[in-house]
Each structure stands twice: as C-alpha cells, then as structure tokens.
Coordinates of C-alpha atoms in Angstrom, one line a residue:
Chain Z
M866 CA -209.2 106.1 -163.3
V867 CA -206.9 103.8 -165.4
D868 CA -205.5 104.9 -168.7
P869 CA -207.4 102.9 -171.2
E870 CA -204.5 102.4 -173.8
E871 CA -202.2 101.6 -171.2
F872 CA -204.5 99.2 -169.6
I873 CA -205.3 97.3 -172.9
E874 CA -201.5 96.7 -173.4
E875 CA -200.8 95.3 -170.2
A876 CA -204.0 93.2 -170.3
I877 CA -202.9 91.6 -173.4
V878 CA -199.4 90.8 -172.1
E879 CA -200.9 89.4 -169.0
I880 CA -203.4 87.2 -171.0
R881 CA -200.9 85.9 -173.3
E882 CA -198.5 85.0 -170.4
K883 CA -201.2 83.0 -168.5
I884 CA -202.8 81.3 -171.4
G885 CA -199.8 80.7 -173.6
D886 CA -200.8 78.5 -176.6
A887 CA -203.5 76.7 -174.7
N888 CA -207.2 77.3 -175.6
A889 CA -209.6 79.4 -173.8
V890 CA -213.5 79.8 -173.7
I891 CA -215.7 82.8 -172.5
G892 CA -219.3 83.1 -171.9
L893 CA -220.5 86.3 -173.8
S894 CA -223.7 87.7 -172.0
G895 CA -224.4 90.6 -174.2
G896 CA -223.3 93.1 -171.6
V897 CA -220.2 95.3 -171.6
D898 CA -218.0 93.4 -169.0
S899 CA -217.8 90.0 -170.9
S900 CA -217.7 91.9 -174.2
V901 CA -214.5 93.7 -173.2
A902 CA -213.1 90.6 -171.7
A903 CA -213.7 88.7 -174.9
A904 CA -212.3 91.5 -177.3
L905 CA -209.0 91.8 -174.9
T906 CA -208.7 88.0 -175.0
H907 CA -209.2 87.7 -178.8
E908 CA -206.6 90.4 -179.1
A909 CA -204.1 88.4 -177.0
I910 CA -204.6 84.9 -178.3
G911 CA -206.9 85.1 -181.6
E912 CA -208.3 81.9 -182.7
Q913 CA -207.4 80.1 -179.4
L914 CA -210.6 81.8 -178.0
T915 CA -214.0 80.3 -178.3
A916 CA -216.7 82.8 -177.3
V917 CA -220.1 81.1 -176.4
Y918 CA -223.2 83.4 -176.5
V919 CA -226.4 81.4 -175.1
D920 CA -229.6 82.8 -176.3
T921 CA -231.8 81.9 -173.2
G922 CA -234.8 83.6 -174.6
L923 CA -234.5 86.0 -171.6
M924 CA -232.3 88.5 -173.7
R925 CA -233.2 92.1 -174.5
K926 CA -234.9 92.9 -177.7
G927 CA -232.5 92.5 -180.8
E928 CA -229.6 91.4 -178.4
T929 CA -228.8 88.3 -180.0
E930 CA -228.3 90.0 -183.4
E931 CA -226.3 92.8 -182.1
I932 CA -223.8 90.2 -180.6
E933 CA -223.8 88.3 -184.1
E934 CA -222.8 91.5 -185.8
T935 CA -220.4 93.0 -183.2
F936 CA -218.6 89.9 -182.9
A937 CA -218.8 88.8 -186.4
F938 CA -214.8 89.1 -186.7
M939 CA -214.2 86.3 -184.2
D940 CA -213.9 82.9 -185.7
G941 CA -214.7 81.3 -182.3
L942 CA -218.1 82.8 -181.8
R943 CA -220.7 80.2 -181.0
I944 CA -224.4 81.5 -180.8
I945 CA -226.6 78.7 -179.0
H946 CA -230.4 79.0 -179.5
A947 CA -231.6 77.4 -176.1
E948 CA -234.9 79.4 -175.8
D949 CA -237.2 76.4 -175.4
R950 CA -234.9 74.4 -173.1
F951 CA -234.9 77.6 -170.6
L952 CA -238.6 77.9 -170.7
D953 CA -239.1 74.2 -170.2
A954 CA -236.7 74.2 -167.4
L955 CA -238.3 77.4 -165.8
S956 CA -242.1 75.9 -166.1
G957 CA -243.8 76.1 -162.8
V958 CA -240.9 77.8 -161.0
T959 CA -242.0 80.8 -158.7
D960 CA -239.5 81.1 -156.0
P961 CA -236.7 83.9 -157.2
E962 CA -233.7 82.0 -155.7
E963 CA -234.8 78.8 -157.4
K964 CA -235.4 80.7 -160.6
R965 CA -231.9 81.8 -160.6
H966 CA -230.6 78.3 -159.8
V967 CA -232.5 76.7 -162.6
I968 CA -231.3 79.3 -165.0
G969 CA -227.7 78.9 -163.7
E970 CA -227.8 75.1 -164.0
Q971 CA -229.2 75.2 -167.5
F972 CA -226.6 77.7 -168.4
I973 CA -223.8 75.9 -167.3
R974 CA -225.3 72.7 -169.2
E975 CA -225.2 74.5 -172.5
F976 CA -221.9 76.2 -171.7
E977 CA -219.9 73.1 -170.6
R978 CA -220.9 71.3 -173.8
E979 CA -219.2 74.0 -175.9
A980 CA -216.2 74.4 -173.5
R981 CA -215.5 70.7 -173.8
D982 CA -216.0 70.8 -177.7
A983 CA -213.5 73.7 -177.8
D984 CA -211.0 71.6 -175.8
A985 CA -210.6 74.6 -173.4
D986 CA -208.2 74.7 -170.7
Y987 CA -208.8 78.2 -169.5
L988 CA -212.2 79.9 -168.6
V989 CA -212.3 83.6 -169.2
Q990 CA -214.7 85.7 -167.2
G991 CA -216.0 89.3 -167.3
T992 CA -216.0 89.9 -163.5
I993 CA -215.5 93.5 -162.5
Y994 CA -214.6 95.0 -159.1
P995 CA -218.2 95.5 -157.8
D996 CA -219.2 91.9 -158.5
R997 CA -216.4 90.7 -156.2
I998 CA -217.5 93.0 -153.4
E999 CA -221.2 92.0 -153.8
S1000 CA -220.6 88.2 -154.0
E1001 CA -218.7 88.6 -150.7
G1002 CA -221.8 90.1 -149.2
N1003 CA -223.8 87.5 -150.9
I1004 CA -226.2 90.1 -152.3
K1005 CA -226.5 88.2 -155.7
S1006 CA -226.6 84.5 -156.0
H1007 CA -226.0 84.2 -159.7
H1008 CA -223.0 86.0 -161.2
N1009 CA -221.6 85.2 -164.6
V1010 CA -221.0 81.6 -164.7
G1011 CA -220.7 80.8 -161.1
G1012 CA -220.3 77.1 -160.4
L1013 CA -218.8 76.0 -163.7
P1014 CA -215.1 75.7 -162.5
E1015 CA -216.1 72.9 -160.3
R1016 CA -217.8 71.1 -163.2
V1017 CA -215.3 71.6 -165.9
D1018 CA -211.6 70.8 -165.3
F1019 CA -210.0 74.0 -166.1
E1020 CA -206.4 74.6 -165.6
G1021 CA -207.0 78.2 -164.5
I1022 CA -209.5 81.3 -164.8
V1023 CA -208.6 84.4 -166.1
E1024 CA -210.4 87.6 -165.4
P1025 CA -209.1 90.6 -167.3
V1026 CA -211.2 93.3 -165.9
R1027 CA -211.6 92.3 -162.2
D1028 CA -209.9 95.6 -160.8
L1029 CA -212.2 98.0 -163.1
Y1030 CA -215.3 99.8 -162.1
K1031 CA -218.2 99.7 -164.6
D1032 CA -217.2 103.5 -166.0
E1033 CA -213.6 102.2 -166.7
V1034 CA -214.7 99.2 -168.3
R1035 CA -216.7 101.6 -170.7
E1036 CA -213.7 103.5 -171.2
V1037 CA -211.6 100.5 -172.3
A1038 CA -214.7 99.3 -174.6
R1039 CA -214.5 102.7 -176.5
E1040 CA -210.8 102.3 -176.8
L1041 CA -211.3 98.9 -178.3
G1042 CA -213.5 100.2 -180.9
L1043 CA -216.6 98.2 -179.6
E1044 CA -220.0 99.2 -181.1
E1045 CA -221.5 102.2 -179.0
I1046 CA -224.5 99.8 -178.5
I1047 CA -222.3 97.5 -176.4
S1048 CA -219.9 100.0 -174.9
E1049 CA -222.8 102.2 -173.7
R1050 CA -225.0 99.4 -172.8
M1051 CA -226.9 99.5 -169.3
P1052 CA -226.1 96.5 -166.9
F1053 CA -228.3 93.6 -167.7
P1054 CA -228.8 90.9 -164.9
G1055 CA -227.3 87.4 -165.4
P1056 CA -230.5 85.7 -165.4
G1057 CA -232.0 88.0 -167.9
L1058 CA -235.6 88.9 -168.3
A1059 CA -236.5 86.3 -165.6
V1060 CA -235.7 88.7 -162.8
R1061 CA -237.9 91.3 -164.6
I1062 CA -240.8 88.8 -163.8
I1063 CA -242.4 88.3 -160.6
G1064 CA -243.6 84.7 -160.3
E1065 CA -243.5 82.0 -163.0
V1066 CA -241.7 82.8 -166.1
T1067 CA -243.8 82.2 -169.1
K1068 CA -243.5 83.0 -172.9
E1069 CA -246.4 85.7 -172.6
K1070 CA -244.6 87.5 -169.7
V1071 CA -241.4 87.2 -171.3
E1072 CA -242.7 89.0 -174.3
V1073 CA -244.4 91.8 -172.3
A1074 CA -241.2 92.3 -170.2
R1075 CA -238.9 92.3 -173.5
E1076 CA -241.3 94.9 -175.4
S1077 CA -241.9 97.0 -172.2
C1078 CA -238.0 97.0 -171.4
H1079 CA -237.1 98.3 -175.0
V1080 CA -239.8 101.1 -174.8
V1081 CA -238.3 102.2 -171.4
E1082 CA -234.6 102.0 -172.8
D1083 CA -235.9 104.0 -176.0
E1084 CA -237.8 106.8 -174.1
L1085 CA -235.2 107.0 -171.3
E1086 CA -232.0 107.4 -173.4
E1087 CA -231.8 111.1 -173.0
Y1088 CA -231.9 110.8 -169.2
E1089 CA -228.7 108.8 -169.3
P1090 CA -229.9 106.4 -166.5
W1091 CA -227.4 104.0 -164.7
Q1092 CA -230.1 101.4 -165.3
A1093 CA -233.5 101.7 -166.8
F1094 CA -236.0 98.8 -167.3
A1095 CA -239.5 97.4 -167.0
A1096 CA -240.6 94.4 -165.1
V1097 CA -243.9 92.4 -165.0
I1098 CA -244.9 92.3 -161.4
G1099 CA -248.5 90.9 -161.2
K1100 CA -252.0 91.2 -162.5
G1101 CA -254.5 93.8 -161.7
T1102 CA -258.0 95.0 -163.3
G1103 CA -258.5 97.2 -166.4
V1104 CA -261.2 98.4 -168.7
K1105 CA -261.2 97.8 -172.3
G1106 CA -264.3 99.2 -174.1
D1107 CA -267.1 98.3 -171.8
N1108 CA -265.5 95.1 -170.5
R1109 CA -263.5 94.7 -167.1
V1110 CA -260.3 92.7 -168.0
H1111 CA -257.3 91.4 -165.8
G1112 CA -254.1 92.3 -167.3
W1113 CA -250.5 92.5 -166.3
I1114 CA -249.0 95.3 -164.2
V1115 CA -245.8 96.8 -165.4
A1116 CA -243.2 98.5 -163.2
V1117 CA -240.6 101.0 -164.8
R1118 CA -237.5 101.5 -163.0
S1119 CA -234.8 104.1 -163.9
V1120 CA -231.9 104.9 -161.4
E1121 CA -228.8 106.9 -161.1
S1122 CA -225.7 105.3 -159.7
R1123 CA -221.9 105.3 -159.8
D1124 CA -221.6 101.6 -159.2
G1125 CA -224.9 99.9 -158.5
M1126 CA -224.2 99.3 -154.9
T1127 CA -226.4 102.5 -153.9
A1128 CA -228.9 104.1 -156.2
R1129 CA -231.4 106.7 -156.5
A1130 CA -234.7 106.6 -158.3
Q1131 CA -234.6 109.2 -161.1
E1132 CA -237.0 112.0 -161.3
L1133 CA -238.7 111.9 -164.8
D1134 CA -240.9 114.3 -166.4
W1135 CA -244.6 113.7 -166.3
E1136 CA -244.9 113.8 -170.1
T1137 CA -241.9 111.0 -170.4
L1138 CA -244.0 108.9 -168.0
Q1139 CA -247.1 109.5 -169.7
R1140 CA -245.3 108.5 -173.1
I1141 CA -244.1 105.2 -171.7
Q1142 CA -247.3 104.3 -170.2
S1143 CA -249.3 105.0 -173.3
R1144 CA -246.8 103.1 -175.5
I1145 CA -246.6 99.9 -173.0
T1146 CA -250.4 99.8 -172.7
G1147 CA -251.1 100.7 -176.3
E1148 CA -248.5 98.2 -177.8
N1149 CA -249.5 95.2 -175.4
D1150 CA -253.1 94.4 -175.3
N1151 CA -252.6 92.2 -172.1
V1152 CA -251.1 95.2 -170.1
A1153 CA -253.7 97.0 -167.8
R1154 CA -251.4 99.4 -165.9
V1155 CA -247.8 100.8 -165.7
V1156 CA -246.4 102.1 -162.4
Y1157 CA -243.2 104.0 -161.8
D1158 CA -240.8 102.7 -158.8
V1159 CA -239.9 105.9 -156.7
T1160 CA -237.7 103.8 -154.0
H1161 CA -234.0 104.3 -153.8
K1162 CA -231.5 101.4 -153.0
P1163 CA -231.6 100.8 -150.1
P1164 CA -234.2 100.0 -149.0
A1165 CA -235.1 98.6 -152.5
T1166 CA -232.8 96.8 -154.9
I1167 CA -232.5 97.8 -158.3
E1168 CA -234.0 94.7 -159.8
Y1169 CA -237.2 93.2 -158.7
E1170 CA -235.9 89.7 -157.6
Chain D
M227 CA -276.7 120.7 -159.8
V228 CA -279.6 120.1 -157.2
D229 CA -280.3 122.7 -154.6
P230 CA -279.3 120.8 -151.3
E231 CA -281.9 122.4 -149.1
E232 CA -284.8 121.8 -151.4
F233 CA -283.5 118.2 -151.9
I234 CA -283.4 117.7 -148.3
E235 CA -287.0 118.8 -147.7
E236 CA -288.3 116.7 -150.6
A237 CA -286.2 113.7 -149.7
I238 CA -287.8 113.7 -146.1
V239 CA -291.4 113.8 -147.4
E240 CA -290.7 111.0 -149.7
I241 CA -289.0 108.8 -147.2
R242 CA -291.9 109.5 -144.7
E243 CA -294.5 108.7 -147.1
K244 CA -292.8 105.6 -148.4
I245 CA -291.9 103.9 -144.7
G246 CA -294.8 105.3 -142.7
D247 CA -294.6 104.1 -139.1
A248 CA -292.8 100.9 -140.2
N249 CA -289.1 100.2 -139.2
A250 CA -286.0 100.6 -141.6
V251 CA -282.4 99.4 -141.5
I252 CA -279.4 101.0 -143.5
G253 CA -275.8 99.6 -143.8
L254 CA -273.4 102.4 -143.0
S255 CA -270.0 101.8 -145.0
G256 CA -268.3 104.7 -143.6
G257 CA -268.6 106.5 -147.0
V258 CA -270.4 109.6 -147.9
D259 CA -273.2 108.1 -149.7
S260 CA -274.6 105.7 -147.1
S261 CA -273.9 108.5 -144.3
V262 CA -276.2 110.9 -146.3
A263 CA -278.7 108.3 -146.7
A264 CA -278.7 107.5 -143.3
A265 CA -279.0 111.0 -142.0
L266 CA -281.7 111.9 -144.2
T267 CA -283.6 108.8 -143.2
H268 CA -283.0 109.5 -139.5
E269 CA -284.5 113.1 -140.0
A270 CA -287.6 111.4 -141.7
I271 CA -288.3 108.6 -139.2
G272 CA -286.0 109.0 -136.2
E273 CA -286.1 106.0 -134.0
Q274 CA -287.5 103.8 -136.6
L275 CA -284.3 103.6 -138.4
T276 CA -281.5 101.1 -137.3
A277 CA -278.0 101.9 -138.9
V278 CA -275.7 98.9 -138.9
Y279 CA -272.0 99.5 -139.3
V280 CA -270.0 96.2 -139.8
D281 CA -266.5 96.5 -139.0
T282 CA -264.9 93.9 -141.3
G283 CA -261.5 94.8 -140.3
L284 CA -260.9 95.9 -143.9
M285 CA -261.7 99.7 -143.0
R286 CA -259.6 102.8 -143.1
K287 CA -257.4 103.8 -140.2
G288 CA -259.7 105.3 -137.6
E289 CA -262.9 105.0 -139.7
T290 CA -264.8 102.8 -137.1
E291 CA -264.2 105.6 -134.3
E292 CA -265.1 108.2 -136.5
I293 CA -268.5 106.8 -137.5
E294 CA -269.2 105.9 -133.8
E295 CA -268.5 109.7 -133.0
T296 CA -270.4 111.2 -136.0
F297 CA -273.5 109.0 -135.6
A298 CA -273.6 109.1 -131.6
F299 CA -276.8 111.0 -132.0
M300 CA -278.8 107.9 -133.4
D301 CA -280.2 105.6 -131.0
G302 CA -280.4 102.9 -133.7
L303 CA -276.8 102.8 -134.2
R304 CA -275.2 99.3 -134.3
I305 CA -271.4 98.7 -134.6
I306 CA -270.7 95.1 -135.2
H307 CA -267.0 93.9 -134.7
A308 CA -266.5 91.0 -137.2
E309 CA -263.0 91.6 -138.2
D310 CA -261.9 87.9 -137.2
R311 CA -264.9 86.3 -139.0
F312 CA -263.9 88.2 -142.2
L313 CA -260.3 87.2 -141.9
D314 CA -261.3 83.7 -141.5
A315 CA -263.7 83.7 -144.5
L316 CA -261.0 85.1 -146.7
S317 CA -258.2 82.9 -145.6
G318 CA -256.7 81.0 -148.8
V319 CA -259.0 83.0 -151.4
T320 CA -256.9 84.8 -154.0
D321 CA -259.4 85.1 -156.9
P322 CA -260.6 88.8 -156.9
E323 CA -264.1 87.7 -157.8
E324 CA -264.1 85.1 -155.2
K325 CA -262.8 87.7 -152.8
R326 CA -265.6 89.9 -153.4
H327 CA -268.1 87.3 -153.2
V328 CA -267.0 85.9 -149.8
I329 CA -266.9 89.4 -148.6
G330 CA -270.4 90.0 -149.9
E331 CA -271.7 86.8 -148.3
Q332 CA -270.2 87.6 -144.8
F333 CA -271.5 91.0 -145.0
I334 CA -275.1 89.8 -145.6
R335 CA -274.7 87.3 -142.8
E336 CA -273.7 89.9 -140.4
F337 CA -276.2 92.4 -141.8
E338 CA -279.2 90.4 -142.0
R339 CA -278.9 89.1 -138.3
E340 CA -279.2 92.9 -137.2
A341 CA -282.1 93.4 -139.9
R342 CA -284.2 90.8 -138.4
D343 CA -283.6 92.0 -134.8
A344 CA -284.5 95.4 -135.9
D345 CA -287.9 93.9 -137.4
A346 CA -287.3 95.9 -140.3
D347 CA -289.8 96.3 -143.3
Y348 CA -287.7 98.6 -145.4
L349 CA -284.1 98.4 -146.5
V350 CA -282.4 101.9 -147.0
Q351 CA -279.7 102.1 -149.5
G352 CA -276.9 104.8 -150.4
T353 CA -277.0 103.9 -154.2
I354 CA -275.8 107.0 -156.2
Y355 CA -276.5 107.5 -159.9
P356 CA -272.9 106.4 -161.0
D357 CA -273.6 103.1 -159.2
R358 CA -276.8 102.4 -161.2
I359 CA -275.0 103.1 -164.5
E360 CA -272.0 100.9 -163.6
S361 CA -274.0 98.0 -162.3
E362 CA -275.7 98.0 -165.8
G363 CA -272.5 97.7 -167.4
N364 CA -271.4 95.0 -164.8
I365 CA -268.2 96.8 -164.0
K366 CA -268.4 96.2 -160.4
S367 CA -269.6 93.1 -158.8
H368 CA -270.2 94.3 -155.2
H369 CA -272.1 97.1 -154.4
N370 CA -273.5 98.1 -151.1
V371 CA -275.5 95.1 -149.9
G372 CA -276.3 93.7 -153.3
G373 CA -278.1 90.1 -153.0
L374 CA -279.8 91.1 -149.6
P375 CA -283.1 91.9 -150.9
E376 CA -283.6 88.3 -151.8
R377 CA -282.5 86.9 -148.4
V378 CA -284.6 89.1 -146.1
D379 CA -288.1 89.6 -147.0
F380 CA -288.3 93.5 -147.0
E381 CA -291.5 95.2 -148.1
G382 CA -289.3 97.8 -150.1
I383 CA -286.2 99.5 -150.8
V384 CA -285.6 103.2 -150.2
E385 CA -282.9 105.0 -152.2
P386 CA -282.9 108.6 -151.2
V387 CA -279.9 109.7 -153.0
R388 CA -280.4 107.4 -156.3
D389 CA -280.5 110.5 -158.7
L390 CA -277.4 112.4 -157.3
Y391 CA -273.7 112.6 -158.6
K392 CA -271.0 112.4 -156.1
D393 CA -270.6 116.0 -155.9
E394 CA -274.2 116.7 -155.1
V395 CA -273.9 114.1 -152.4
R396 CA -271.2 116.2 -150.9
E397 CA -273.1 119.5 -151.1
V398 CA -276.1 117.5 -149.2
A399 CA -273.7 116.2 -146.7
R400 CA -272.5 119.9 -145.8
E401 CA -276.0 121.0 -145.6
L402 CA -277.0 118.3 -143.3
G403 CA -274.0 119.1 -141.1
L404 CA -272.2 116.0 -141.3
E405 CA -268.6 116.2 -140.2
E406 CA -266.3 117.3 -142.9
I407 CA -264.3 113.9 -142.5
I408 CA -267.4 112.2 -143.8
S409 CA -268.6 114.9 -146.2
E410 CA -265.3 115.3 -147.8
R411 CA -264.2 111.7 -147.6
M412 CA -262.9 110.0 -150.7
P413 CA -265.0 107.2 -152.5
F414 CA -263.9 103.7 -150.7
P415 CA -264.8 100.5 -152.2
G416 CA -267.4 98.2 -150.7
P417 CA -265.0 95.4 -150.1
G418 CA -262.8 97.7 -148.4
L419 CA -258.8 97.2 -148.2
A420 CA -259.4 93.7 -149.5
V421 CA -259.5 94.9 -153.1
R422 CA -256.3 97.0 -152.1
I423 CA -254.5 93.7 -151.6
I424 CA -253.5 91.4 -154.6
G425 CA -253.8 87.8 -153.7
E426 CA -254.8 86.3 -150.3
V427 CA -255.9 88.7 -147.8
T428 CA -254.0 88.3 -144.5
K429 CA -253.6 90.2 -141.4
E430 CA -250.0 91.4 -142.3
K431 CA -251.0 92.8 -145.7
V432 CA -254.3 94.5 -144.3
E433 CA -252.0 96.4 -141.9
V434 CA -249.5 97.4 -144.7
A435 CA -252.4 98.7 -146.8
R436 CA -254.1 100.4 -143.9
E437 CA -250.9 102.3 -142.8
S438 CA -250.1 102.9 -146.3
C439 CA -253.4 104.4 -147.3
H440 CA -253.4 106.5 -144.3
V441 CA -249.9 108.1 -145.4
V442 CA -251.3 108.7 -149.0
E443 CA -254.6 110.2 -147.9
D444 CA -252.4 112.5 -145.4
E445 CA -249.8 113.4 -148.0
L446 CA -252.1 114.2 -150.8
E447 CA -254.9 116.1 -149.1
E448 CA -253.6 119.3 -150.6
Y449 CA -253.9 117.8 -154.2
E450 CA -257.6 117.3 -153.7
P451 CA -257.7 114.0 -155.6
W452 CA -260.9 112.4 -156.6
Q453 CA -259.4 109.3 -155.0
A454 CA -256.0 108.4 -153.5
F455 CA -254.9 105.2 -151.8
A456 CA -252.2 102.6 -151.7
A457 CA -252.5 99.0 -152.5
V458 CA -250.2 95.7 -151.7
I459 CA -249.6 94.4 -155.1
G460 CA -247.0 91.9 -154.6
K461 CA -243.3 91.1 -153.2
G462 CA -240.0 92.2 -154.3
T463 CA -236.5 92.2 -153.4
G464 CA -234.9 94.9 -151.0
V465 CA -231.7 95.5 -148.9
K466 CA -231.8 96.2 -145.2
G467 CA -228.4 96.8 -143.8
D468 CA -226.0 94.1 -145.6
N469 CA -229.2 91.6 -146.0
R470 CA -231.1 90.9 -149.2
V471 CA -234.8 90.8 -147.9
H472 CA -238.1 90.0 -149.4
G473 CA -240.6 92.8 -148.9
W474 CA -244.0 93.9 -150.0
I475 CA -244.5 96.2 -153.1
V476 CA -246.9 99.1 -152.3
A477 CA -248.6 100.9 -155.4
V478 CA -249.7 104.5 -154.8
R479 CA -252.7 105.6 -156.9
S480 CA -254.1 109.3 -157.3
V481 CA -256.5 110.2 -159.7
E482 CA -258.6 113.2 -161.0
S483 CA -262.1 112.4 -161.9
R484 CA -265.7 114.0 -161.9
D485 CA -267.8 110.8 -161.6
G486 CA -265.4 107.8 -161.3
M487 CA -266.4 106.5 -164.9
T488 CA -263.1 107.8 -166.4
A489 CA -260.3 109.1 -164.6
R490 CA -256.8 110.6 -165.0
A491 CA -253.6 109.6 -162.9
Q492 CA -252.6 112.9 -161.1
E493 CA -249.2 114.4 -161.7
L494 CA -247.5 114.7 -158.2
D495 CA -244.3 116.5 -157.2
W496 CA -241.2 114.4 -157.0
E497 CA -240.8 115.8 -153.5
T498 CA -244.1 114.5 -152.5
L499 CA -243.6 111.0 -154.1
Q500 CA -240.3 110.9 -151.9
R501 CA -242.0 111.9 -148.8
I502 CA -244.8 109.1 -149.5
Q503 CA -242.1 106.5 -150.1
S504 CA -239.8 107.3 -147.2
R505 CA -242.7 107.3 -144.7
I506 CA -244.3 104.0 -146.1
T507 CA -240.8 102.2 -146.2
G508 CA -239.8 103.7 -142.8
E509 CA -242.9 103.0 -141.0
N510 CA -243.4 99.4 -142.2
D511 CA -240.4 97.3 -141.9
N512 CA -241.8 94.7 -144.3
V513 CA -242.2 97.0 -147.2
A514 CA -239.2 97.1 -149.8
R515 CA -240.5 99.3 -152.4
V516 CA -243.1 101.8 -153.5
V517 CA -244.5 102.6 -157.0
Y518 CA -246.7 105.2 -158.3
D519 CA -249.4 104.3 -160.9
V520 CA -249.2 106.5 -164.0
T521 CA -252.2 104.9 -165.9
H522 CA -255.5 106.6 -166.6
K523 CA -259.0 104.8 -166.6
P524 CA -259.2 103.5 -169.2
P525 CA -257.1 101.3 -169.6
A526 CA -256.7 100.9 -166.0
T527 CA -259.5 100.9 -163.5
I528 CA -259.2 103.0 -160.3
E529 CA -258.9 100.0 -158.0
Y530 CA -256.6 97.3 -158.4
E531 CA -259.0 94.3 -158.3

C-alpha cells in the first residue's frame, strides 16, 4: 500500500514537470479514479486544467448534481448536457459491443469539442492498474476515453494514478479531502446504465435501471459490497389486480472483490432481498419481477454486458 | 377435504353413467391432474378409453419414459413423438401469446388425429377447480386441450376432478396407487418448457431449460416447494478462461402456495443456491449466469410467460 501523502506530493511534482505551463483536459466520469486524477492535476496546474463531465443520460441518480457540487472549486469545470444526443445515437442498437461503440463514439465527439475549445495539449486520464491489465486481456472494449488520442492531436497523455489499485485510489481520495460520496463510490462502468440494460436502450428502461440501482445502493450500503447494482434484463409476466401484465425483469447484483478481476456473489439476508424487491416493484409500476444474481466471476462477469 | 376412497367410488359410477359403452379419449400431460382423470376413467370403462400422450419435445427430463412405465397397464395408451413438428411450428415465434397459440394448435392437430382413430364420442379432461377459476379471470390462455371441442364433434365432455383442489387430487392419486413421481409431481404448464424460455424457442434453449429444471427439482426436493423450476430468460456476458463469452441467463424459481392463485418466493439457504448455480453453469457450457427470483405472486406470476 502506498503512503497517500507521499504519493500526492510526488504525483503533483510529476504532473507539473510533464505539463509545464501548457493546458490539459480530463474527462470526469463521476467515479473515484477520474475524480482523483482531476483533483491531483488541479493541485498541480490549477486553471490550466479543463475538466469535462458529459451527462450522457446514463448516469446514476443524482450523479450530475454531486459532481457539480464537489468540483465547484474548479474554474475549468464544464458540464455538458448530452442526454438526448446519446439516446438518439443508441436508438435501435441491441448488440452489446455496438452499444459500447456508439457510446464511445458519441462521448469522443462531445469531449473533443471541449478539448479543442480548451486548447489542451495534454490529456489526463484516470486509468488505474487493473484497467491496464484488463485492456491487455481485452476483457473490456470501452475504458475511459479510448480512441481519443488518435482523434485529437495531444502532445502527451498523463495518467497520475496508473500504478494504483482501487483501494489505494480511495485512500488518496480521502487524503485529498474529496467528498465521501466520491471517495467511497462503487465502480461504475464507462458506458453507464447502458450496460445495465440488455437489448435496446430506451428512456423507459434507463429510468427503471436508474431507480432500481438507487434502491440497491441504498439498501446494500451496510453490506459494503465491492459493487452492487440493478440491471434491466428482459420482460416477463406479472399480475396487477386481476390482469395479466408484461413487465420488466430487474436483476440485482452485489459482489465482493478486491480488484474486480474475480468476484463472489454476496450472501444477503432474505429480509434485505425482500425489501429490495418490494421497493423496486412498488416504485416502478412497469416492473414485474426482481431476481438476485448468485453467480461468481468467473463464470459470470460482474456487469451484464 | 374429500374422502379419497369415497370420491373414487362415486367418480367411477358417474363416469360409467355418462359414457356408457361409448369410446372416450383423454390427453395425458404428464401432470397429476390428467393422470388421475385417466386412471379413474380407465377404472370405469377400461379399454373403451384411449389415452394420448403427445411428446412435444417441451417435456421435463425423463417424463415420457415415466408416463410409458406408469401407464403400461392401459391398452389404450398412445405415445406420439412430435418433437420436430413442434420445434418447426415454433421457429421464429417470440411473442408469448403467439407461442401458446402455436403450441395449442399443434397439440390439437396431433390430438384430434388420435381422437378420430379412436372413434371417441367423449373427451375426458383433467380440469381442476382452480383452473376453472383462473380461466374465468382469463389469467391463462392455454389450459389442457382448449379449443378441441369445437374441432372434433364430441357428444360430451367429462371432467372427473373438476371440483378438487390440487392437494385433494394428490390424495386421490395416492389412493389410486399412482407412482409417487406422478402423485407428488409439481404443477407443469400446458405449453411445457416453452413458457420457461423467453423469446424464440430453439433446441439449444430447450435443452438448457430441461437440464436446469432437472437440477432445480433435484436440489429443492427437501424444501417441498409448491412449484420449482428454471427458465432461460436472456443472454449476458461471462468469462471462460481468459475470454469474454456471451451465455444464457437462467432464472431459478421456487414458490410456496396452496392453490397457485397467490404464491410466495421461497427462502433458500445460500449453500443450496450456490450448489444449484454451480451445477447449472458447470453442466451447461453455454450458461453464463444463474439468478434467483425473489418476487411473490402478485406482482409476478409463477411462470415467466
């Protein structure tokens, strides 16, 4: 485990040396990795940093507001509201790889416009150690702002947390004084709620996924999972009153892990599972059933797509 | 609760009075209701009864063999192997109601050929009391051989167990000496494994559903569920070795109920759930994850479609 204080001092020196008095840009995803990378870079170069947060419409409940508050101290914070453009781009797309590709493309389009405006020579990324391992194994096809370096002509890429594990990043976040909601935040995938929706991404399914994820995070906080979320995985029958209805099936996932490379499905109390299912079916009229994922990684992945 | 011995005596008299020396036909589904109706009618009119069992390819593991053994004493037993015809008819059909309709149509086609061959004036059905209630509420669209009476010109319909609840039918089955595997059998839907498959019914999905249902029935016997089964509900990602794969998601369902009209998801031990998931993912290479349904009826139904 690195010493957070020492790490921060060294990182700031390294970032200053690399970027000098040029401008830099970073994409804030809402997760702890890019938040720490941004805070470190801001410490190092202040207003030379532009931090771009793209609201894709696929974010967690309240996430955009939290980012706005947490990073209010940065003059270079840019919040881009691109919900409709993402939904339009995703219309009719059902293949998981194609979905990630469309989101990645749209993200780059939104981001590169801001990067050019900021006249940035350097791209800062929140890549951490396990990301680099997984990209080599090709397990994930969209990480951070993959593909951007070829499109915008940056002088260099800076990855201040590239050698850290997730728990080390959290230590650094606490040391930097980042809000607890950010430092303790569970990992959230690059393509957002889109990978928590099997099949086409629609506004209705995004709403169900967002509300259900919120219930799961809320109810499972005390279990301290590595990651816990809900996914909209299909449709099945239900009964409301005397009528047979067709409603969404929501899967709940909660896993224990050190680094995300392997994971174990978490044993939950029956009362907790019942509270989750009754909140999700009660608050979402169009949800017919809730299932709990009992599979480890491997053979399953943590996310559904 | 009826007295089984008394019920059997009275039912035999009633059936004899109604059918006289005419011929009758019954569809054996493999479930306890039609098995009891067939056994009662055979007691009453012997060789005047033809019992038709259509193997739709959507049956439980070993079900056809069990029926053949259990009813070997009936001269009028006809086993129809129609697996390929059902799969052909279902090819490309994804809508749940359309699926039930296609299966119902094909079933009638297979059944009416046998009914004509048997020169049957009477149709015997295993309808029980809750079926009649549910048909009125229109909860299920396919029960037993719905639609047949209009197509074949029967003189009358005989429903020997029409006033019984499920637990009473089981009592009668025991009294009749029907094999335990039949008398203690869990309810199984008319359209068979097809309603345990969301989306198109293919040979691959039927195999996964059949093997997974077998694991669930086997592992949950001691819990004495009202009904327990597995359903193939979609596809999600998994990891096998170093590769990302796309595999089936299997949902496990186990409920407690008195009559099927309402039901509660059953609390299972974590060890049991883990044994089920590891057997299903281990024995089926193409399954990536196993989820447990924690929803009651209502708001969910017991079955998935």
